[in-house]
């Protein structure tokens, strides 16, 4: 028996999911903002085009007319792109509203009928009131029943057994707790883990780091089309760009942001092989969580020989050393070690193509993750990142593709699917699903969530077949990773996270090639953009001159029948990957020893 208020709550919870409504409102607001932006651009570009056409009648010389016609052609192209963007935005808005009507139209009708039934029940006699307030059997959920979640895109079905839990402990806030932890240790949530690491490190002299940087100046991008119109189909990593498109960080520093959630690897070091795979998987997913808010600025392309080190063993429990080992193609190598007994090596080559309306970024990368205690060796790759509405409209980012994580010691695998965003899909945006399987292909754990919010994990209790798709019976889903909200005081500081702000803080004792010493990047951080542009041009020309000098020496050596050694990085050496068989750059483990001695004589002069 329920009273009127509880009946209303039942009506809403049985008909609508508040998270779905919130997501729909957010998407609708975004589309309205897109329409507003397109309207503003159409008015501005249309006014400029009309003004140019009016000025064309007053031109006397043919040379001036030719120049004016060229400008009009560019303005016409830009106006056409803007109008096309408005048409697409209108279509997207219509498609979204139509899809929402299909989803919620029937639910609103059902809600109205149930509400009417409840209203009529209020005027009935007290003798029948108790019967009218009974929960309908069809809307009540039994603890013995099973909830079925079907996902056609992922080609499997998950059945959640609400009366059967997995063999993991769960803290009060629904985060996954490791079986090896007893109650005396307390629940180890993401934030709890960071606090725990901080408390454990009080024996070290912990450095007080800066909290913010100067705000980004309000420079308009009115000439963005003029910068990018000749770049369609080209790799933007090879094209010089003004600092107005950058943020005051290098790609070497940006890669280090992947370890914002290093607690996932710390927890993985304590688990059995399948739970360990879950933690490794969510660590791989977490590296994409800030791409949706860090979309309007790109990092500086590192110079050849540029390095970055970040020693956070005293508070975060890890340290990293990275180096730009190749300029064409742009490739960086990095080595990270954690206090908990894990190490990561990766070599990443970035390729990007500007397609006119969007920018597609395809990292070519193999990440190696090793755990000292178990000897487990994992590898995985990266997915594609696409930045939409580069010229007009509201910028938005999508990460899509598949990642296969392999444990080369046990044969276990985890297949992650980053679903591409679609206006016609009923799935939530930015969805990620995954299945952990053993070497026989038997499913052990399943993962679900979004790459910009949180991930949940559930243990597989049984598997059956439903047509061509496997059906997994699982325990209850528990939150295993959750994105930390970005610091509100940094929203005008390139939307950085706190870890990013600390990366470019000047530090004594680092190599002279460290990104912190890069002058154009430092000038930009201090809002001296004109000076930063001049310094950027100087550094790029110096790099080109060094490349021409190496090429000339190679030609002379070839003419004499001698071999000329290729460029050798300072801290990484090209070796054969034992897993893939490819040649990759591996850390020589000499950097930290040289830093202790303050011997950086091998570093090139790049700044």
Coordinates of C-alpha atoms in Angstrom, one line a residue:
X1 CA 0.0 0.0 0.0
X2 CA 1.3 3.5 -0.9
X3 CA 0.1 7.0 -0.3
X4 CA -0.5 9.6 -3.0
X5 CA 3.1 11.1 -2.9
X6 CA 4.6 7.6 -3.2
X7 CA 2.3 6.8 -6.0
X8 CA 3.5 9.9 -7.9
X9 CA 7.1 8.9 -7.3
X10 CA 6.3 5.4 -8.7
X11 CA 4.6 7.0 -11.7
X12 CA 7.7 9.1 -12.6
X13 CA 10.3 6.4 -11.9
X14 CA 8.4 3.7 -13.8
X15 CA 7.9 6.0 -16.8
X16 CA 10.9 8.3 -17.0
X17 CA 14.6 7.9 -16.3
X18 CA 15.9 11.2 -14.8
X19 CA 19.3 10.6 -16.4
X20 CA 17.7 10.2 -19.9
X21 CA 15.7 13.5 -19.4
X22 CA 18.8 15.4 -18.3
X23 CA 20.8 14.1 -21.3
X24 CA 17.9 15.0 -23.6
X25 CA 17.7 18.5 -22.2
X26 CA 21.5 18.9 -22.5
X27 CA 21.5 17.8 -26.1
X28 CA 18.5 20.0 -27.0
X29 CA 20.3 23.0 -25.4
X30 CA 23.4 22.2 -27.4
X31 CA 21.4 22.1 -30.7
X32 CA 19.7 25.4 -30.0
X33 CA 23.1 26.9 -29.3
X34 CA 24.3 25.5 -32.7
X35 CA 21.3 27.2 -34.4
X36 CA 22.0 30.5 -32.7
X37 CA 25.7 30.3 -33.7
X38 CA 24.9 29.5 -37.3
X39 CA 22.4 32.4 -37.4
X40 CA 25.0 34.8 -36.1
X41 CA 27.6 33.6 -38.6
X42 CA 25.1 33.8 -41.6
X43 CA 24.3 37.4 -40.7
X44 CA 27.9 38.4 -40.4
X45 CA 29.2 36.6 -43.5
X46 CA 26.1 37.8 -45.5
X47 CA 26.7 41.4 -44.5
X48 CA 30.4 41.1 -45.6
X49 CA 29.5 39.5 -48.9
X50 CA 26.8 42.2 -49.7
X51 CA 29.3 45.0 -48.8
X52 CA 31.9 43.5 -51.2
X53 CA 29.4 43.1 -54.0
X54 CA 28.4 46.7 -53.6
X55 CA 32.0 47.9 -53.7
X56 CA 32.6 45.9 -56.9
X57 CA 30.5 48.5 -58.9
X58 CA 32.9 51.2 -57.9
X59 CA 36.1 49.5 -59.1
X60 CA 37.7 51.0 -62.2
X61 CA 40.9 49.0 -62.9
X62 CA 40.9 45.4 -64.1
X63 CA 43.7 44.4 -61.7
X64 CA 41.7 45.7 -58.7
X65 CA 38.6 44.0 -60.0
X66 CA 40.5 40.6 -60.2
X67 CA 41.7 41.0 -56.6
X68 CA 38.2 41.9 -55.5
X69 CA 36.6 39.0 -57.3
X70 CA 39.1 36.6 -55.6
X71 CA 38.0 38.0 -52.2
X72 CA 34.3 37.7 -53.2
X73 CA 34.8 34.1 -54.2
X74 CA 36.3 33.3 -50.8
X75 CA 33.5 35.1 -49.0
X76 CA 31.0 33.3 -51.1
X77 CA 32.6 30.0 -50.2
X78 CA 32.5 30.8 -46.6
X79 CA 28.9 32.0 -46.8
X80 CA 28.0 28.7 -48.6
X81 CA 29.6 26.7 -45.8
X82 CA 27.8 28.7 -43.2
X83 CA 24.4 28.2 -44.9
X84 CA 25.2 24.5 -45.3
X85 CA 26.0 24.3 -41.6
X86 CA 22.7 26.0 -40.7
X87 CA 20.8 23.5 -42.9
X88 CA 22.5 20.6 -41.3
X89 CA 21.9 22.1 -37.8
X90 CA 18.2 22.4 -38.6
X91 CA 18.0 18.9 -39.9
X92 CA 19.8 17.6 -36.8
X93 CA 17.5 19.5 -34.6
X94 CA 14.4 18.1 -36.4
X95 CA 15.8 14.6 -36.3
X96 CA 16.5 14.9 -32.6
X97 CA 13.1 16.2 -31.8
X98 CA 11.5 13.5 -33.9
X99 CA 13.5 10.8 -32.1
X100 CA 12.6 12.2 -28.7
X101 CA 8.9 12.2 -29.7
X102 CA 9.2 8.6 -30.6
X103 CA 10.9 7.8 -27.3
X104 CA 8.8 9.9 -24.9
X105 CA 5.5 10.4 -26.8
X106 CA 4.1 7.0 -25.6
X107 CA 5.5 7.5 -22.1
X108 CA 3.7 10.9 -21.7
X109 CA 0.4 9.3 -22.8
X110 CA 1.0 6.5 -20.3
X111 CA 1.8 9.0 -17.6
X112 CA -1.4 11.0 -18.4
X113 CA -3.5 7.8 -18.2
X114 CA -2.0 6.7 -14.9
X115 CA -2.4 10.2 -13.5
X116 CA -6.0 10.3 -14.5
X117 CA -6.6 6.9 -12.9
X118 CA -5.0 8.1 -9.7
X119 CA -7.1 11.3 -9.7
X120 CA -10.3 9.3 -10.1
X121 CA -9.3 7.0 -7.3
X122 CA -9.2 10.0 -4.9
X123 CA -13.0 10.5 -5.1
X124 CA -13.8 6.8 -4.3
X125 CA -14.9 5.6 -0.9
X126 CA -12.5 4.9 1.8
X127 CA -13.4 1.2 1.6
X128 CA -12.0 0.9 -1.9
X129 CA -9.1 3.3 -1.5
X130 CA -6.7 0.7 -0.3
X131 CA -7.3 -1.4 -3.4
X132 CA -6.8 1.6 -5.7
X133 CA -3.4 2.3 -4.2
X134 CA -2.0 -1.2 -4.7
X135 CA 1.0 -1.3 -7.0
X136 CA 0.0 -2.9 -10.3
X137 CA 1.7 -6.2 -10.8
X138 CA 2.9 -5.3 -14.2
X139 CA 4.8 -2.2 -12.9
X140 CA 6.2 -3.7 -9.8
X141 CA 9.7 -5.1 -10.0
X142 CA 10.4 -8.4 -8.2
X143 CA 13.7 -9.1 -6.7
X144 CA 13.5 -12.6 -8.2
X145 CA 13.1 -11.3 -11.7
X146 CA 15.9 -10.5 -14.2
X147 CA 16.5 -7.2 -16.0
X148 CA 17.5 -7.7 -19.7
X149 CA 19.6 -5.1 -21.5
X150 CA 20.1 -5.6 -25.2
X151 CA 22.7 -3.9 -27.2
X152 CA 22.6 -4.8 -30.9
X153 CA 25.6 -2.7 -31.8
X154 CA 27.8 -4.7 -29.4
X155 CA 26.3 -8.1 -30.5
X156 CA 25.6 -9.4 -27.0
X157 CA 22.9 -9.3 -24.4
X158 CA 23.4 -8.8 -20.7
X159 CA 21.1 -10.2 -18.1
X160 CA 21.5 -8.7 -14.6
X161 CA 20.6 -11.1 -11.8
X162 CA 19.4 -8.7 -9.0
X163 CA 19.4 -11.5 -6.4
X164 CA 23.0 -12.7 -7.1
X165 CA 25.9 -10.5 -6.4
X166 CA 29.5 -10.7 -7.6
X167 CA 32.2 -11.7 -5.2
X168 CA 33.4 -8.2 -4.6
X169 CA 32.8 -5.8 -1.8
X170 CA 31.1 -2.5 -2.5
X171 CA 31.5 0.7 -0.6
X172 CA 28.5 2.8 0.4
X173 CA 28.9 5.1 -2.6
X174 CA 28.7 2.1 -5.0
X175 CA 32.4 2.0 -6.0
X176 CA 34.2 -1.2 -6.7
X177 CA 36.3 -2.4 -3.7
X178 CA 39.0 -4.9 -4.1
X179 CA 38.6 -8.4 -2.6
X180 CA 42.0 -8.2 -1.0
X181 CA 41.0 -5.2 1.1
X182 CA 39.4 -5.9 4.4
X183 CA 37.0 -3.6 6.2
X184 CA 39.7 -2.1 8.4
X185 CA 41.1 -0.5 5.3
X186 CA 37.9 1.1 4.3
X187 CA 36.5 1.5 0.8
X188 CA 39.0 2.7 -1.8
X189 CA 37.2 5.0 -4.1
X190 CA 39.0 7.2 -6.6
X191 CA 39.2 10.2 -4.3
X192 CA 39.9 8.1 -1.2
X193 CA 42.9 6.6 -3.0
X194 CA 44.4 10.0 -3.9
X195 CA 44.0 11.0 -0.2
X196 CA 45.5 7.8 0.9
X197 CA 48.5 8.3 -1.3
X198 CA 48.9 11.8 -0.1
X199 CA 48.8 10.7 3.6
X200 CA 51.3 7.9 2.9
X201 CA 53.7 10.4 1.3
X202 CA 53.9 12.8 4.2
X203 CA 57.3 11.4 5.0
X204 CA 58.6 13.0 1.8
X205 CA 59.1 16.7 1.4
X206 CA 55.9 17.4 -0.6
X207 CA 56.1 20.3 -3.0
X208 CA 53.5 23.0 -3.0
X209 CA 52.4 23.5 -6.6
X210 CA 50.6 26.3 -8.3
X211 CA 46.9 26.3 -8.6
X212 CA 46.2 28.4 -11.8
X213 CA 47.8 30.2 -14.8
X214 CA 46.9 33.5 -16.5
X215 CA 43.5 33.4 -18.2
X216 CA 43.3 32.9 -22.0
X217 CA 43.0 36.2 -23.8
X218 CA 39.8 36.7 -25.8
X219 CA 41.2 36.5 -29.3
X220 CA 38.7 35.9 -32.0
X221 CA 39.1 33.3 -34.7
X222 CA 37.6 35.4 -37.5
X223 CA 40.4 34.4 -39.9
X224 CA 40.2 30.7 -39.2
X225 CA 38.9 29.9 -42.7
X226 CA 41.8 31.8 -44.2
X227 CA 44.2 29.7 -42.1
X228 CA 42.7 26.3 -42.9
X229 CA 41.2 26.7 -46.4
X230 CA 44.4 25.3 -48.0
X231 CA 44.8 22.5 -45.5
X232 CA 41.9 20.3 -46.5
X233 CA 43.1 16.8 -46.8
X234 CA 46.5 17.5 -45.3
X235 CA 48.1 16.4 -42.1
X236 CA 47.9 19.4 -39.7
X237 CA 50.8 18.1 -37.6
X238 CA 53.1 19.1 -40.4
X239 CA 51.7 22.6 -41.0
X240 CA 52.8 25.7 -38.9
X241 CA 50.0 27.3 -37.0
X242 CA 49.8 30.5 -35.0
X243 CA 49.7 30.2 -31.2
X244 CA 46.1 31.4 -31.1
X245 CA 45.2 27.8 -31.9
X246 CA 47.4 26.4 -29.1
X247 CA 47.3 25.9 -25.4
X248 CA 50.5 26.5 -23.4
X249 CA 51.4 22.8 -23.2
X250 CA 53.3 20.5 -25.5
X251 CA 52.0 17.1 -26.7
X252 CA 54.6 15.5 -24.4
X253 CA 52.8 17.2 -21.5
X254 CA 49.4 16.5 -22.8
X255 CA 50.2 12.7 -23.0
X256 CA 51.1 12.8 -19.3
X257 CA 47.5 13.7 -18.5
X258 CA 46.6 10.1 -19.2
X259 CA 47.9 9.4 -15.7
X260 CA 45.3 11.6 -14.0
X261 CA 43.6 8.4 -13.0
X262 CA 46.7 6.3 -12.2
X263 CA 44.9 4.9 -9.2
X264 CA 43.3 2.4 -11.7
X265 CA 46.8 0.9 -12.3
X266 CA 47.6 1.0 -8.6
X267 CA 44.4 -1.0 -7.8
X268 CA 45.1 -3.3 -10.8
X269 CA 48.4 -4.3 -9.2
X270 CA 46.4 -5.8 -6.2
X271 CA 43.9 -7.9 -8.2
X272 CA 43.5 -11.2 -9.8
X273 CA 44.0 -11.5 -13.6
X274 CA 40.4 -10.7 -14.7
X275 CA 39.7 -7.9 -12.2
X276 CA 43.1 -6.6 -13.1
X277 CA 42.0 -6.5 -16.8
X278 CA 39.0 -4.5 -15.8
X279 CA 41.1 -1.9 -14.1
X280 CA 43.5 -1.7 -17.0
X281 CA 40.6 -1.3 -19.4
X282 CA 39.1 1.7 -17.5
X283 CA 42.5 3.3 -17.3
X284 CA 42.7 3.1 -21.1
X285 CA 39.2 4.6 -21.3
X286 CA 39.9 7.4 -18.8
X287 CA 42.6 8.9 -21.0
X288 CA 39.7 10.2 -23.3
X289 CA 37.5 11.8 -20.6
X290 CA 38.8 15.4 -21.0
X291 CA 38.7 15.5 -24.8
X292 CA 35.2 16.8 -24.7
X293 CA 36.2 19.9 -22.8
X294 CA 39.7 20.4 -24.2
X295 CA 38.6 20.7 -27.8
X296 CA 39.2 24.3 -28.8
X297 CA 43.0 24.4 -28.4
X298 CA 45.8 22.0 -29.5
X299 CA 49.1 21.5 -27.7
X300 CA 52.4 22.7 -29.2
X301 CA 54.1 20.2 -31.5
X302 CA 57.3 19.2 -29.7
X303 CA 60.6 20.0 -31.4
X304 CA 62.9 17.0 -32.2
X305 CA 64.8 16.2 -29.0
X306 CA 62.4 18.0 -26.8
X307 CA 61.7 16.2 -23.5
X308 CA 59.4 16.3 -20.5
X309 CA 59.8 14.7 -17.1
X310 CA 57.3 14.8 -14.3
X311 CA 58.2 13.2 -10.9
X312 CA 55.0 12.9 -8.8
X313 CA 56.1 9.9 -6.7
X314 CA 55.7 11.9 -3.5
X315 CA 51.9 12.6 -4.0
X316 CA 50.5 10.7 -7.0
X317 CA 52.8 7.7 -6.9
X318 CA 54.4 7.8 -10.4
X319 CA 56.9 9.6 -12.6
X320 CA 57.3 9.9 -16.4
X321 CA 60.0 10.7 -18.9
X322 CA 59.1 11.5 -22.5
X323 CA 61.0 12.5 -25.6
X324 CA 60.2 13.6 -29.1
X325 CA 62.2 10.9 -31.0
X326 CA 61.1 11.8 -34.6
X327 CA 59.9 14.9 -36.3
X328 CA 58.5 13.5 -39.6
X329 CA 56.4 11.6 -38.7
X330 CA 56.0 13.3 -35.3
X331 CA 56.6 10.5 -32.8
X332 CA 57.1 10.7 -29.0
X333 CA 58.2 7.9 -26.7
X334 CA 57.5 7.8 -23.0
X335 CA 58.2 5.6 -19.9
X336 CA 56.2 5.7 -16.7
X337 CA 56.8 3.8 -13.4
X338 CA 54.4 3.6 -10.5
X339 CA 55.2 3.1 -6.8
X340 CA 52.6 0.3 -6.8
X341 CA 54.7 -1.9 -9.1
X342 CA 53.6 -1.1 -12.6
X343 CA 55.4 0.4 -15.6
X344 CA 54.1 1.7 -19.0
X345 CA 56.0 2.2 -22.2
X346 CA 54.5 3.7 -25.3
X347 CA 55.5 5.2 -28.6
X348 CA 52.9 7.4 -30.3
X349 CA 52.8 8.8 -33.8
X350 CA 50.1 11.3 -34.4
X351 CA 48.4 11.7 -37.8
X352 CA 45.6 14.1 -38.4
X353 CA 43.6 15.0 -41.5
X354 CA 41.5 18.1 -41.9
X355 CA 38.4 17.2 -43.9
X356 CA 36.8 20.7 -44.2
X357 CA 34.0 20.2 -41.7
X358 CA 35.9 18.1 -39.2
X359 CA 39.4 17.1 -38.1
X360 CA 40.2 13.5 -37.7
X361 CA 43.1 12.4 -35.4
X362 CA 44.4 8.9 -35.7
X363 CA 47.1 8.0 -33.2
X364 CA 49.4 5.1 -34.2
X365 CA 50.3 3.7 -30.8
X366 CA 51.0 0.5 -28.9
X367 CA 50.9 0.8 -25.1
X368 CA 52.8 -1.7 -23.0
X369 CA 51.8 -2.1 -19.4
X370 CA 53.7 -4.5 -17.1
X371 CA 53.1 -5.5 -13.4
X372 CA 56.0 -6.5 -11.3
X373 CA 54.2 -8.7 -8.9
X374 CA 52.3 -10.9 -11.4
X375 CA 54.5 -10.5 -14.4
X376 CA 51.4 -9.7 -16.5
X377 CA 52.2 -7.9 -19.7
X378 CA 49.3 -6.0 -21.4
X379 CA 49.2 -4.2 -24.7
X380 CA 46.5 -2.0 -26.4
X381 CA 46.1 0.7 -29.0
X382 CA 44.1 3.9 -29.4
X383 CA 40.8 4.9 -31.0
X384 CA 40.1 7.7 -33.5
X385 CA 39.2 11.2 -32.3
X386 CA 37.1 13.4 -34.5
X387 CA 36.6 17.2 -33.9
X388 CA 33.4 18.4 -35.6
X389 CA 32.4 21.9 -36.8
X390 CA 35.9 23.2 -37.2
X391 CA 34.9 26.2 -39.4
X392 CA 31.3 27.0 -38.2
X393 CA 29.0 25.8 -35.5
X394 CA 29.7 24.5 -32.0
X395 CA 32.8 22.4 -31.7
X396 CA 32.2 18.9 -30.4
X397 CA 34.4 15.8 -30.1
X398 CA 33.7 12.1 -30.6
X399 CA 36.0 9.2 -29.8
X400 CA 35.1 6.1 -31.8
X401 CA 36.5 2.7 -32.7
X402 CA 37.7 -0.5 -31.0
X403 CA 40.4 -1.3 -28.5
X404 CA 41.7 -4.8 -27.9
X405 CA 43.6 -5.2 -24.6
X406 CA 45.7 -8.4 -24.5
X407 CA 47.4 -10.1 -21.5
X408 CA 50.3 -11.8 -23.2
X409 CA 51.1 -14.0 -20.1
X410 CA 47.6 -15.5 -19.6
X411 CA 46.0 -15.0 -23.0
X412 CA 43.1 -13.0 -21.5
X413 CA 41.5 -10.3 -23.6
X414 CA 39.3 -7.3 -23.3
X415 CA 37.4 -5.9 -26.3
X416 CA 36.3 -2.3 -25.8
X417 CA 33.9 -0.7 -28.3
X418 CA 33.6 3.2 -28.4
X419 CA 30.3 3.7 -30.2
X420 CA 30.3 6.5 -32.8
X421 CA 27.8 9.2 -32.1
X422 CA 24.6 9.1 -34.2
X423 CA 21.5 11.2 -34.1
X424 CA 19.4 8.2 -34.9
X425 CA 20.8 5.9 -32.2
X426 CA 18.8 5.3 -29.0
X427 CA 22.1 4.7 -27.2
X428 CA 23.4 7.3 -24.9
X429 CA 26.2 9.5 -26.4
X430 CA 29.8 8.5 -25.9
X431 CA 28.9 5.0 -24.9
X432 CA 31.6 2.4 -24.2
X433 CA 31.1 -1.3 -23.7
X434 CA 33.5 -4.1 -23.1
X435 CA 33.9 -7.8 -22.4
X436 CA 36.8 -9.5 -20.6
X437 CA 37.4 -13.0 -21.7
X438 CA 39.9 -15.7 -20.8
X439 CA 42.2 -17.5 -23.2
X440 CA 39.4 -20.0 -24.0
X441 CA 37.1 -17.1 -25.0
X442 CA 34.8 -17.5 -21.9
X443 CA 33.4 -14.1 -20.7
X444 CA 34.5 -13.2 -17.2
X445 CA 33.5 -9.6 -16.7
X446 CA 31.5 -7.0 -18.6
X447 CA 32.0 -3.2 -18.7
X448 CA 29.6 -0.4 -19.6
X449 CA 29.5 3.4 -19.3
X450 CA 30.7 6.5 -21.2
X451 CA 34.2 7.7 -21.8
X452 CA 33.4 11.2 -20.4
X453 CA 31.6 10.2 -17.2
X454 CA 31.9 6.8 -15.6
X455 CA 32.4 3.1 -16.1
X456 CA 30.7 0.2 -14.4
X457 CA 31.8 -3.4 -14.1
X458 CA 29.9 -6.6 -13.4
X459 CA 31.1 -10.2 -13.0
X460 CA 29.7 -12.7 -15.5
X461 CA 27.9 -15.6 -13.7
X462 CA 26.8 -17.5 -16.7
X463 CA 26.5 -17.4 -20.5
X464 CA 23.8 -18.7 -22.9
X465 CA 22.9 -18.2 -26.5
X466 CA 20.1 -16.1 -27.9
X467 CA 20.1 -16.5 -31.7
X468 CA 23.4 -15.3 -32.9
X469 CA 24.2 -13.2 -29.8
X470 CA 25.6 -14.5 -26.5
X471 CA 23.6 -13.6 -23.4
X472 CA 25.6 -12.9 -20.2
X473 CA 24.0 -13.3 -16.8
X474 CA 25.9 -11.0 -14.5
X475 CA 26.1 -9.8 -10.9
X476 CA 25.2 -6.3 -10.0
X477 CA 27.0 -3.5 -11.8
X478 CA 29.3 -1.4 -9.7
X479 CA 31.1 1.9 -10.5
X480 CA 34.7 1.2 -11.1
X481 CA 35.8 4.6 -12.4
X482 CA 34.2 8.1 -12.3
X483 CA 35.5 11.3 -13.9
X484 CA 36.4 14.1 -11.5
X485 CA 34.7 17.4 -12.2
X486 CA 37.0 19.9 -13.8
X487 CA 38.1 22.8 -11.5
X488 CA 35.7 25.6 -12.0
X489 CA 38.4 28.3 -11.6
X490 CA 40.2 26.9 -14.7
X491 CA 37.3 27.2 -17.1
X492 CA 38.9 30.4 -18.6
X493 CA 42.4 28.8 -18.5
X494 CA 42.0 26.7 -21.6
X495 CA 39.7 24.4 -19.6
X496 CA 42.8 22.7 -18.1
X497 CA 42.7 20.3 -15.3
X498 CA 44.7 20.9 -12.1
X499 CA 47.4 18.4 -13.2
X500 CA 47.9 20.3 -16.5
X501 CA 48.4 23.6 -14.7
X502 CA 51.1 22.0 -12.6
X503 CA 52.9 20.5 -15.6
X504 CA 54.3 23.7 -17.1
X505 CA 55.3 25.3 -13.8
X506 CA 59.0 26.2 -13.9
X507 CA 61.1 23.6 -12.1
X508 CA 64.9 23.6 -11.3
X509 CA 67.0 20.6 -12.2
X510 CA 65.2 19.4 -15.3
X511 CA 66.9 18.8 -18.7
X512 CA 67.6 22.0 -20.8
X513 CA 65.4 20.3 -23.5
X514 CA 62.4 20.1 -21.2
X515 CA 59.1 21.6 -22.4
X516 CA 59.1 23.9 -19.4
X517 CA 62.0 25.8 -21.0
X518 CA 60.4 26.2 -24.4
X519 CA 60.3 30.1 -24.8
X520 CA 57.3 30.4 -27.2
X521 CA 55.2 28.2 -24.9
X522 CA 56.2 30.2 -21.8
X523 CA 55.4 33.5 -23.6
X524 CA 52.0 32.3 -24.6
X525 CA 51.2 31.2 -21.0
X526 CA 52.1 34.7 -19.9
X527 CA 49.6 36.0 -22.6
X528 CA 52.3 37.6 -24.7
X529 CA 51.0 36.1 -27.9
X530 CA 52.6 38.4 -30.5
X531 CA 56.0 37.7 -28.9
X532 CA 55.2 34.0 -28.7
X533 CA 54.4 33.9 -32.5
X534 CA 57.8 35.4 -33.3
X535 CA 59.6 33.0 -31.0
X536 CA 57.7 30.1 -32.5
X537 CA 58.8 31.0 -36.0
X538 CA 62.4 31.3 -34.8
X539 CA 62.3 27.8 -33.2
X540 CA 60.7 26.2 -36.2
X541 CA 63.3 27.8 -38.6
X542 CA 66.1 26.6 -36.3
X543 CA 64.7 23.1 -36.4
X544 CA 64.5 23.2 -40.2
X545 CA 68.1 24.4 -40.4
X546 CA 69.3 21.5 -38.3
X547 CA 67.4 19.1 -40.5
X548 CA 68.9 20.6 -43.6
X549 CA 72.4 20.3 -42.1
X550 CA 71.8 16.6 -41.3
X551 CA 70.5 15.9 -44.8
X552 CA 73.6 17.7 -46.3
X553 CA 75.9 15.6 -44.2
X554 CA 74.1 12.4 -45.2
X555 CA 74.4 13.4 -48.9
X556 CA 78.2 14.0 -48.5
X557 CA 78.6 10.6 -46.7
X558 CA 76.6 8.9 -49.5
X559 CA 78.8 10.5 -52.2
X560 CA 81.9 9.1 -50.4
X561 CA 80.3 5.7 -50.1
X562 CA 80.0 5.9 -46.3
X563 CA 77.0 5.3 -44.1
X564 CA 75.6 8.3 -42.1
X565 CA 74.0 7.5 -38.7
X566 CA 70.4 8.4 -38.3
X567 CA 69.2 10.7 -35.6
X568 CA 69.7 9.2 -32.1
X569 CA 67.4 10.3 -29.2
X570 CA 69.1 11.1 -25.9
X571 CA 67.1 8.9 -23.6
X572 CA 65.4 6.2 -25.8
X573 CA 66.9 3.6 -28.1
X574 CA 65.3 1.9 -31.0
X575 CA 64.8 -1.8 -30.3
X576 CA 62.7 -4.7 -31.5
X577 CA 59.3 -4.9 -29.8
X578 CA 59.1 -8.5 -28.4
X579 CA 55.3 -8.6 -28.8
X580 CA 54.8 -7.0 -32.3
X581 CA 58.2 -7.5 -33.8
X582 CA 58.3 -3.9 -34.9
X583 CA 61.1 -1.5 -34.1
X584 CA 60.1 0.9 -31.3
X585 CA 61.9 3.4 -29.0
X586 CA 62.4 2.0 -25.5
X587 CA 63.6 3.9 -22.4
X588 CA 67.4 3.4 -21.6
X589 CA 66.8 4.2 -17.8
X590 CA 69.6 6.7 -17.9
X591 CA 67.7 9.9 -17.5
X592 CA 67.1 9.9 -13.8
X593 CA 70.7 8.9 -13.1
X594 CA 71.9 11.8 -15.2
X595 CA 69.5 14.1 -13.5
X596 CA 70.8 13.2 -10.1
X597 CA 74.3 14.0 -11.4
X598 CA 73.0 17.1 -13.3
X599 CA 74.8 15.8 -16.3
X600 CA 72.8 16.7 -19.4
X601 CA 75.7 17.0 -21.8
X602 CA 74.1 14.7 -24.3
X603 CA 71.1 17.0 -24.7
X604 CA 71.0 19.0 -28.0
X605 CA 70.6 22.7 -28.2
X606 CA 67.0 23.1 -29.5
X607 CA 65.8 26.3 -27.8

